Coordinates of C-alpha atoms in Angstrom, one line a residue:
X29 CA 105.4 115.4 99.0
X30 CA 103.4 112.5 101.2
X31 CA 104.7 111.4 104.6
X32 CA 105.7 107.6 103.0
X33 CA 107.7 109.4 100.3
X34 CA 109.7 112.1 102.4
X35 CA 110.5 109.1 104.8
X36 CA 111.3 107.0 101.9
X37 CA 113.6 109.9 100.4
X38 CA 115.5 110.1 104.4
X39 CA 116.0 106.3 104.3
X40 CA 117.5 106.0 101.2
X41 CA 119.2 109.1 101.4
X42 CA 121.0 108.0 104.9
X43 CA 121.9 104.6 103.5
X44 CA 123.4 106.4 100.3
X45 CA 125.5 108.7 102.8
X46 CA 127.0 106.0 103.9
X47 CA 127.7 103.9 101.2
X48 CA 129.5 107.1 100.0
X49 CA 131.4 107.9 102.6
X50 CA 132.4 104.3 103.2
X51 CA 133.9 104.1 99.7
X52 CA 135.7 107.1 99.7
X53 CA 137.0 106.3 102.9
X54 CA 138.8 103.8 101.2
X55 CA 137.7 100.6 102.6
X56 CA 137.0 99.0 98.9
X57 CA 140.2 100.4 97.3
X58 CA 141.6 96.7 96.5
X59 CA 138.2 95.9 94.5
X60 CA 138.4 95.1 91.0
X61 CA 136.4 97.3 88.9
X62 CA 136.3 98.4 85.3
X63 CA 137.9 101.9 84.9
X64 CA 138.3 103.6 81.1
X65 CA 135.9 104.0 78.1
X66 CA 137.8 101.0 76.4
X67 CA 135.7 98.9 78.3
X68 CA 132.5 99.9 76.8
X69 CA 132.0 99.1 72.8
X70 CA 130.2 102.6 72.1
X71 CA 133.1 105.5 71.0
X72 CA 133.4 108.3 73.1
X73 CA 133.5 111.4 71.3
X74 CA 136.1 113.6 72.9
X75 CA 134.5 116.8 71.9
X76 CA 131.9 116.4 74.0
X77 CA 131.5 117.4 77.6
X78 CA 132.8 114.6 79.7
X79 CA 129.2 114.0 81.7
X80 CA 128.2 113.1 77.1
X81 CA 131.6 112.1 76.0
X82 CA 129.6 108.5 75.6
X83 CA 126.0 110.0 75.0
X84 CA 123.8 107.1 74.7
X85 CA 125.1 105.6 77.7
X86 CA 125.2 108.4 79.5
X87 CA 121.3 109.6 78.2
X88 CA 119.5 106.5 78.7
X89 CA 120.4 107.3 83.0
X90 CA 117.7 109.5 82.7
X91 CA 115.1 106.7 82.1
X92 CA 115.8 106.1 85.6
X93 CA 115.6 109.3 86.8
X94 CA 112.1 109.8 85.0
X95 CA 111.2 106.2 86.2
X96 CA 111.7 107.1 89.5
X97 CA 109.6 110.0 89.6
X98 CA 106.9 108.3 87.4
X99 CA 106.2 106.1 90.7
X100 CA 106.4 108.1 93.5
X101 CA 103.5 110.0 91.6
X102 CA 101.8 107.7 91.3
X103 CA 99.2 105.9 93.6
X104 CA 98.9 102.6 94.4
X105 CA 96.0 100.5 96.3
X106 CA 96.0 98.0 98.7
X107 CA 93.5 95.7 100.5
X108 CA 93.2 96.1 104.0
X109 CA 93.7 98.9 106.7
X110 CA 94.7 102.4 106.4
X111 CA 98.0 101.6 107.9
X112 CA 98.9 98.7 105.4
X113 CA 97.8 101.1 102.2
X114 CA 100.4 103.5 104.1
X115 CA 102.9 100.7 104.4
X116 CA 102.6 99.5 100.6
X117 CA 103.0 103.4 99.9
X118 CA 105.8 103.5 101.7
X119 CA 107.4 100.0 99.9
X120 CA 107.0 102.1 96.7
X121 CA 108.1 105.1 97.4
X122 CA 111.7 103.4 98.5
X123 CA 112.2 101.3 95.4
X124 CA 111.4 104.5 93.5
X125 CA 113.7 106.9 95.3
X126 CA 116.2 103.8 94.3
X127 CA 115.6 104.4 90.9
X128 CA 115.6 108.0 91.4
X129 CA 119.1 108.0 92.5
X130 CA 120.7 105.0 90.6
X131 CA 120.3 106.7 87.5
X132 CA 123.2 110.1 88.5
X133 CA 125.3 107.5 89.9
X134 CA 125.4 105.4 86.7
X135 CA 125.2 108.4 84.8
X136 CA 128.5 110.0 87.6
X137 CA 130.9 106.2 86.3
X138 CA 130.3 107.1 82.8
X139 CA 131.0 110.5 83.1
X140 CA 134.0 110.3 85.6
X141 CA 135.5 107.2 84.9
X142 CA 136.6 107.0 88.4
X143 CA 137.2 103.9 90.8
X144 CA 134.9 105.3 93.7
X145 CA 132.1 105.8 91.3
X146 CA 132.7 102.3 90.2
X147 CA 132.1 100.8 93.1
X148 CA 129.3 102.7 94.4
X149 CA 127.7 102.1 90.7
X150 CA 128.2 98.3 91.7
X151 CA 127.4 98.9 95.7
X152 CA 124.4 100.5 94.5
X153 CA 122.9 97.7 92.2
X154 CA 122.7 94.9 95.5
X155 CA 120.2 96.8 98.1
X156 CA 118.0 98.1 94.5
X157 CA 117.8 93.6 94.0
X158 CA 117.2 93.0 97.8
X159 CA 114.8 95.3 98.0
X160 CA 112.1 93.0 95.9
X161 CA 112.8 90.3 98.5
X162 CA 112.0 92.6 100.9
X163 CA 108.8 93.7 99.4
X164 CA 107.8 89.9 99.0
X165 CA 108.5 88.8 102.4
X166 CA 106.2 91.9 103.8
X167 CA 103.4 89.7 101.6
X168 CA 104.0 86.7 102.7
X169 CA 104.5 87.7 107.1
X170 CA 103.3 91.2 107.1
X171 CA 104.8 94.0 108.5
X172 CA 108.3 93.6 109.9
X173 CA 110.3 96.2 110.1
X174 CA 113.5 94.5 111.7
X175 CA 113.1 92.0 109.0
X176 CA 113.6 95.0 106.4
X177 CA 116.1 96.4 107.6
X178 CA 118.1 93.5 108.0
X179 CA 118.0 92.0 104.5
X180 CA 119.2 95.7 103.5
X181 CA 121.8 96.0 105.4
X182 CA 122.8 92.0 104.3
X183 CA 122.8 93.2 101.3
X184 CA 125.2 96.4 101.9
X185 CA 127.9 93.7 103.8
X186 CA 127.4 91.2 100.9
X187 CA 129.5 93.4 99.0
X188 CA 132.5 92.4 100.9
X189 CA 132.8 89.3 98.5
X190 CA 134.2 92.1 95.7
X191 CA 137.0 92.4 98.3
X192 CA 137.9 88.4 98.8
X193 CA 137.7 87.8 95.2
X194 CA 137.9 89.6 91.7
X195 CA 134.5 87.7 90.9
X196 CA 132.7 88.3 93.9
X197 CA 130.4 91.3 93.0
X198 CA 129.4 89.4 90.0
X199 CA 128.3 86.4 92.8
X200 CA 126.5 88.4 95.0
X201 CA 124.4 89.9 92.5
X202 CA 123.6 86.4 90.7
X203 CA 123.1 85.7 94.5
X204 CA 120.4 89.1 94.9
X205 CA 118.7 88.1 90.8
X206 CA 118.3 84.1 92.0
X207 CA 117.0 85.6 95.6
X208 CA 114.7 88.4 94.0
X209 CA 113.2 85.4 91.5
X210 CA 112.5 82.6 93.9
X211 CA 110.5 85.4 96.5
X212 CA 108.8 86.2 93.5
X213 CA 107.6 83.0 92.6
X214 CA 106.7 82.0 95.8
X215 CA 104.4 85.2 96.2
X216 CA 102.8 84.6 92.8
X217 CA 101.9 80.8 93.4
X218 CA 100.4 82.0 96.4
X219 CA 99.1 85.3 95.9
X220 CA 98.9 86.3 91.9
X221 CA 96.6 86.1 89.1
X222 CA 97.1 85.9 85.7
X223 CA 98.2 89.8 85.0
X224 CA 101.1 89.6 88.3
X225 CA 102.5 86.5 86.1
X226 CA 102.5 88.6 82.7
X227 CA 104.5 90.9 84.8
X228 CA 107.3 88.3 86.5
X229 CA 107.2 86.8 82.8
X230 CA 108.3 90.3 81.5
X231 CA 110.7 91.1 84.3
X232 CA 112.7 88.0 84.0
X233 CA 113.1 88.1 80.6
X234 CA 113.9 92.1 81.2
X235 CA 116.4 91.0 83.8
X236 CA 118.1 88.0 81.6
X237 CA 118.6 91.5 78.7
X238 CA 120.1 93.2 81.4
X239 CA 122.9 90.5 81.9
X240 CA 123.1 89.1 78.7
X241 CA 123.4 92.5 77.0
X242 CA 126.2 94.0 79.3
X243 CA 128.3 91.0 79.5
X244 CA 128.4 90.6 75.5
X245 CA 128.7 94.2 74.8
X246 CA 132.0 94.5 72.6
X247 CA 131.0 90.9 70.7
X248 CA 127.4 92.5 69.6
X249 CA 129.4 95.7 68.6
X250 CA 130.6 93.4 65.6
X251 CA 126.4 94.0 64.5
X252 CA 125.8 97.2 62.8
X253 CA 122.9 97.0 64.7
X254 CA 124.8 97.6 67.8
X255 CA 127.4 100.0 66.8
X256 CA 125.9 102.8 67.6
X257 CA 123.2 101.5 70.2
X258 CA 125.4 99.1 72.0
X259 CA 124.7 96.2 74.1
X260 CA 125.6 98.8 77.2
X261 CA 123.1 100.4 76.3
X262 CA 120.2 98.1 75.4
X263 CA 120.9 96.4 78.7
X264 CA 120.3 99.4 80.4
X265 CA 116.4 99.8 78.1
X266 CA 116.3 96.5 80.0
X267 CA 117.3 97.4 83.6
X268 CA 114.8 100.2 83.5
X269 CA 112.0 97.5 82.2
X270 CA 112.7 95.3 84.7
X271 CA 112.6 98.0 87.3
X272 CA 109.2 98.8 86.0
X273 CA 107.7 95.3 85.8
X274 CA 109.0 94.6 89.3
X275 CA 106.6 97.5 90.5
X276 CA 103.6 96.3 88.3
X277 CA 104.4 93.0 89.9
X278 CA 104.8 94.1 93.4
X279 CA 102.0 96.8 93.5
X280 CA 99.4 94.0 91.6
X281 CA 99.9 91.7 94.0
X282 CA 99.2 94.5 96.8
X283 CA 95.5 95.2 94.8
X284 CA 94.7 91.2 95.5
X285 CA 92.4 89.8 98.0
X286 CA 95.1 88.2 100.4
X287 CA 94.2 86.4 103.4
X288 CA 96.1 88.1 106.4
X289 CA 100.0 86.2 107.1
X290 CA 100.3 83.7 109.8
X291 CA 99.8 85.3 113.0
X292 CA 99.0 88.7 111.9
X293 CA 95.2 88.2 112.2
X294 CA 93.0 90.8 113.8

């Protein structure tokens, strides 16, 4: 395994930790989440182990899982200096350990049906959103590590609205989707070409699925289409798409001529 990727792996392994044990210490106990199979529209079969009782659902979590791995294979190039081409490495390498281990956790609340897995399957979703921002911002001012960390850990406390309000996970992540959009705009107008825009194109419309799907679920079950492939499901197809056109995004705009930020020149 490279350098960028084991310290990727650390990083996101330390912040997971944390998340964990912060949950379990019961800090978000009075968060609304959705607990029980009767909130998803596809019917668990009871003769199943409980990690398939709802197999499609719980299958498709290894799209992210394979996702994952797919990019921390793979190589990416950069314009400039060994140490950015490190840096862009090392950009990648976090959002794919992301994937890498947002997929068991989605895969642990369908399995478990637990209020701790819940919430770390919500927890989990802001920092994965942020981290786009992140990436954008490092295009646009070069790098800053302070600046990374930060909108992380804003990310991890932004959470806190779940506990003020039964709605207020579903407002920080509209908050994360209409942050993650603007920076990528910005970037593009500045920065893309025609392929980074087929890309954002893709991923919005991949990221619109994703909501539209999940929130609609039991009403599309009333489809024969989506009886047996739910909207669950199919938003899922979408949450890994968008994942993937977020790095063809992100790791295009990295292979573009760029002049250097503001105050970074050499």
């Amino acid at each position: 395994m490279k350098p960028q990727a084991r310290q990727a792996l650390c990083h996101v392994a330390v912040a997971g930790c944390l998340c964990v044990g912060t949950v379990y210490m019961g800090v978000f106990e009075s968060v609304t989440v959705q607990v029980g199979h009767e909130h998803y529209a596809e019917a668990p079969v009871t003769s199943f182990p409980a990690f398939l009782t709802m197999p499609f659902n719980s299958l498709i979590n290894l799209a992210y899982v394979l996702l994952g791995v797919y990019w921390l294979r793979r190589n990416v190039s950069a314009i400039g200096r060994p140490d950015e081409v490190q840096r862009v490495c090392y950009l990648k390498d976090v959002f794919a350990v992301m994937a890498l281990v947002y997929g068991p956790v989605q895969w642990l609340r369908i399995g478990l049906q637990t209020r701790p897995t819940a919430v770390l399957d919500q927890w989990f979703t802001l920092p994965i959103f942020a981290w786009p921002v992140a990436w954008c911002l490092y295009l646009e001012r070069g790098w800053e590590p302070c600046l990374l960390l930060a909108i992380e850990c804003l990310s991890l406390f932004s959470y806190g609205l779940a506990l003020l309000h039964p709605c207020g996970f579903e407002v920080a992540l509209g908050m994360h989707i209409a942050a993650a959009v603007r920076q990528a705009l910005r970037v593009h107008r500045c920065y893309g070409s025609n392929r980074s825009g087929i890309y954002l194109v893709l991923g919005v419309l991949s990221c619109l699925g994703f909501v539209v799907l999940k929130l609609y679920d039991h009403q599309l079950a009333r489809w024969h289409l989506f009886q047996w492939l739910t909207g669950h499901f199919w938003s899922k197809v979408c949450d890994v798409l968008q994942f993937h056109f977020a790095f063809l995004f992100l790791t295009n705009l990295n292979t573009c001529q760029r002049p250097p930020p503001e105050g970074k020149m050499q």
